[in-house]
mmCIF file with all atom_site columns, C-alpha atoms in Angstrom:
data_model
loop_
_atom_site.group_PDB
_atom_site.id
_atom_site.type_symbol
_atom_site.label_atom_id
_atom_site.label_alt_id
_atom_site.label_comp_id
_atom_site.label_asym_id
_atom_site.label_entity_id
_atom_site.label_seq_id
_atom_site.pdbx_PDB_ins_code
_atom_site.Cartn_x
_atom_site.Cartn_y
_atom_site.Cartn_z
_atom_site.occupancy
_atom_site.B_iso_or_equiv
_atom_site.pdbx_formal_charge
_atom_site.auth_seq_id
_atom_site.auth_comp_id
_atom_site.auth_asym_id
_atom_site.auth_atom_id
_atom_site.pdbx_PDB_model_num
ATOM 1  C CA . MET A 1 1  ? 31.758 107.145 35.175 1.00 61.00 ? 1204 MET A CA 1
ATOM 2  C CA . SER A 1 2  ? 28.409 108.330 34.995 1.00 84.00 ? 1205 SER A CA 1
ATOM 3  C CA . LEU A 1 3  ? 26.232 108.173 38.238 1.00 88.00 ? 1206 LEU A CA 1
ATOM 4  C CA . SER A 1 4  ? 23.635 105.805 37.118 1.00 85.00 ? 1207 SER A CA 1
ATOM 5  C CA . LEU A 1 5  ? 26.491 103.584 36.416 1.00 85.00 ? 1208 LEU A CA 1
ATOM 6  C CA . ALA A 1 6  ? 28.037 103.890 39.862 1.00 87.00 ? 1209 ALA A CA 1
ATOM 7  C CA . LEU A 1 7  ? 24.846 103.193 41.347 1.00 91.00 ? 1210 LEU A CA 1
ATOM 8  C CA . SER A 1 8  ? 24.171 100.284 39.578 1.00 89.00 ? 1211 SER A CA 1
ATOM 9  C CA . ASN A 1 9  ? 27.679 98.757  40.451 1.00 90.00 ? 1212 ASN A CA 1
ATOM 10 C CA . ALA A 1 10 ? 26.673 99.369  44.171 1.00 91.00 ? 1213 ALA A CA 1
ATOM 11 C CA . LEU A 1 11 ? 23.240 97.847  43.957 1.00 93.00 ? 1214 LEU A CA 1
ATOM 12 C CA . SER A 1 12 ? 24.814 94.776  42.192 1.00 92.00 ? 1215 SER A CA 1
ATOM 13 C CA . GLY A 1 13 ? 27.149 94.262  45.062 1.00 92.00 ? 1216 GLY A CA 1
ATOM 14 C CA . LEU A 1 14 ? 24.627 95.180  47.682 1.00 95.00 ? 1217 LEU A CA 1
ATOM 15 C CA . ASN A 1 15 ? 22.578 92.154  46.065 1.00 94.00 ? 1218 ASN A CA 1
ATOM 16 C CA . VAL A 1 16 ? 25.185 89.719  45.806 1.00 94.00 ? 1219 VAL A CA 1
ATOM 17 C CA . ASN A 1 17 ? 26.235 90.467  49.939 1.00 94.00 ? 1220 ASN A CA 1
ATOM 18 C CA . GLN A 1 18 ? 22.730 90.009  50.616 1.00 95.00 ? 1221 GLN A CA 1
ATOM 19 C CA . ASN A 1 19 ? 22.673 86.808  49.250 1.00 94.00 ? 1222 ASN A CA 1
ATOM 20 C CA . SER A 1 20 ? 25.754 85.741  50.665 1.00 94.00 ? 1223 SER A CA 1
ATOM 21 C CA . LEU A 1 21 ? 24.483 86.534  54.047 1.00 96.00 ? 1224 LEU A CA 1
ATOM 22 C CA . SER A 1 22 ? 21.864 84.165  53.349 1.00 95.00 ? 1225 SER A CA 1
ATOM 23 C CA . VAL A 1 23 ? 23.703 81.361  52.342 1.00 94.00 ? 1226 VAL A CA 1
ATOM 24 C CA . LEU A 1 24 ? 26.259 82.037  55.260 1.00 94.00 ? 1227 LEU A CA 1
ATOM 25 C CA . SER A 1 25 ? 23.264 82.025  57.877 1.00 96.00 ? 1228 SER A CA 1
ATOM 26 C CA . GLN A 1 26 ? 21.921 78.911  56.087 1.00 92.00 ? 1229 GLN A CA 1
ATOM 27 C CA . ASN A 1 27 ? 25.330 77.348  56.726 1.00 92.00 ? 1230 ASN A CA 1
ATOM 28 C CA . ILE A 1 28 ? 25.245 78.248  60.499 1.00 93.00 ? 1231 ILE A CA 1
ATOM 29 C CA . ALA A 1 29 ? 21.679 77.250  61.450 1.00 94.00 ? 1232 ALA A CA 1
ATOM 30 C CA . ASN A 1 30 ? 22.249 73.780  59.635 1.00 90.00 ? 1233 ASN A CA 1
ATOM 31 C CA . ALA A 1 31 ? 25.996 73.405  60.883 1.00 86.00 ? 1234 ALA A CA 1
ATOM 32 C CA . ASN A 1 32 ? 24.755 70.308  63.422 1.00 86.00 ? 1235 ASN A CA 1
ATOM 33 C CA . THR A 1 33 ? 22.194 68.823  60.842 1.00 86.00 ? 1236 THR A CA 1
ATOM 34 C CA . GLU A 1 34 ? 23.554 65.266  59.889 1.00 83.00 ? 1237 GLU A CA 1
ATOM 35 C CA . GLY A 1 35 ? 24.069 65.215  56.032 1.00 80.00 ? 1238 GLY A CA 1
ATOM 36 C CA . TYR A 1 36 ? 24.131 68.639  55.506 1.00 84.00 ? 1239 TYR A CA 1
ATOM 37 C CA . SER A 1 37 ? 26.987 69.948  53.528 1.00 86.00 ? 1240 SER A CA 1
ATOM 38 C CA . ARG A 1 38 ? 28.425 73.769  53.455 1.00 89.00 ? 1241 ARG A CA 1
ATOM 39 C CA . LYS A 1 39 ? 27.376 75.940  50.608 1.00 93.00 ? 1242 LYS A CA 1
ATOM 40 C CA . ILE A 1 40 ? 29.797 78.405  49.031 1.00 93.00 ? 1243 ILE A CA 1
ATOM 41 C CA . LEU A 1 41 ? 28.352 81.440  46.781 1.00 93.00 ? 1244 LEU A CA 1
ATOM 42 C CA . ASN A 1 42 ? 30.748 81.908  43.844 1.00 93.00 ? 1245 ASN A CA 1
ATOM 43 C CA . GLN A 1 43 ? 31.061 85.535  42.541 1.00 93.00 ? 1246 GLN A CA 1
ATOM 44 C CA . ALA A 1 44 ? 32.350 87.012  39.424 1.00 92.00 ? 1247 ALA A CA 1
ATOM 45 C CA . SER A 1 45 ? 33.073 90.665  38.026 1.00 91.00 ? 1248 SER A CA 1
ATOM 46 C CA . VAL A 1 46 ? 31.023 91.823  35.227 1.00 90.00 ? 1249 VAL A CA 1
ATOM 47 C CA . TYR A 1 47 ? 33.035 94.156  32.509 1.00 89.00 ? 1250 TYR A CA 1
ATOM 48 C CA . ILE A 1 48 ? 31.386 95.792  29.804 1.00 85.00 ? 1251 ILE A CA 1
ATOM 49 C CA . ASP A 1 49 ? 34.052 97.293  27.368 1.00 85.00 ? 1252 ASP A CA 1
ATOM 50 C CA . GLY A 1 50 ? 36.900 96.777  29.830 1.00 83.00 ? 1253 GLY A CA 1
ATOM 51 C CA . THR A 1 51 ? 34.999 98.892  32.534 1.00 81.00 ? 1254 THR A CA 1
ATOM 52 C CA . GLY A 1 52 ? 33.888 97.467  35.522 1.00 82.00 ? 1255 GLY A CA 1
ATOM 53 C CA . ALA A 1 53 ? 29.719 96.865  35.725 1.00 85.00 ? 1256 ALA A CA 1
ATOM 54 C CA . GLY A 1 54 ? 29.466 95.520  38.836 1.00 89.00 ? 1257 GLY A CA 1
ATOM 55 C CA . VAL A 1 55 ? 29.244 91.731  40.190 1.00 92.00 ? 1258 VAL A CA 1
ATOM 56 C CA . ASN A 1 56 ? 27.409 88.666  39.466 1.00 92.00 ? 1259 ASN A CA 1
ATOM 57 C CA . ILE A 1 57 ? 26.328 85.579  41.176 1.00 92.00 ? 1260 ILE A CA 1
ATOM 58 C CA . GLU A 1 58 ? 28.259 82.664  39.100 1.00 92.00 ? 1261 GLU A CA 1
ATOM 59 C CA . SER A 1 59 ? 26.851 79.936  41.251 1.00 90.00 ? 1262 SER A CA 1
ATOM 60 C CA . VAL A 1 60 ? 26.306 78.402  44.591 1.00 90.00 ? 1263 VAL A CA 1
ATOM 61 C CA . SER A 1 61 ? 28.461 75.026  45.147 1.00 90.00 ? 1264 SER A CA 1
ATOM 62 C CA . ARG A 1 62 ? 28.373 72.681  47.663 1.00 88.00 ? 1265 ARG A CA 1
ATOM 63 C CA . LYS A 1 63 ? 31.593 71.860  49.856 1.00 84.00 ? 1266 LYS A CA 1
ATOM 64 C CA . VAL A 1 64 ? 31.777 68.194  51.349 1.00 79.00 ? 1267 VAL A CA 1
ATOM 65 C CA . ASP A 1 65 ? 34.504 67.510  53.627 1.00 72.00 ? 1268 ASP A CA 1
ATOM 66 C CA . GLU A 1 66 ? 35.309 63.861  53.475 1.00 74.00 ? 1269 GLU A CA 1
ATOM 67 C CA . TYR A 1 67 ? 37.145 63.333  56.668 1.00 73.00 ? 1270 TYR A CA 1
ATOM 68 C CA . LEU A 1 68 ? 33.989 64.455  58.654 1.00 64.00 ? 1271 LEU A CA 1
ATOM 69 C CA . LEU A 1 69 ? 31.969 61.690  56.686 1.00 63.00 ? 1272 LEU A CA 1
ATOM 70 C CA . THR A 1 70 ? 34.022 58.858  57.888 1.00 67.00 ? 1273 THR A CA 1
#
């Protein structure tokens, strides 16, 4: 593994974690807001020719608790 590939892997992981922390902080800040639904960041591994090439944000999905809505 080359140094540039290793640094690219690390950078993609740091970027995804930064976005994950952003989503988490929004969830905490809006915990008592009426009608707010929790958001979850979905991550996916990136492979190139069978070799790990970092991580990617797949999507941000909403999680709604039906019990709390009733």
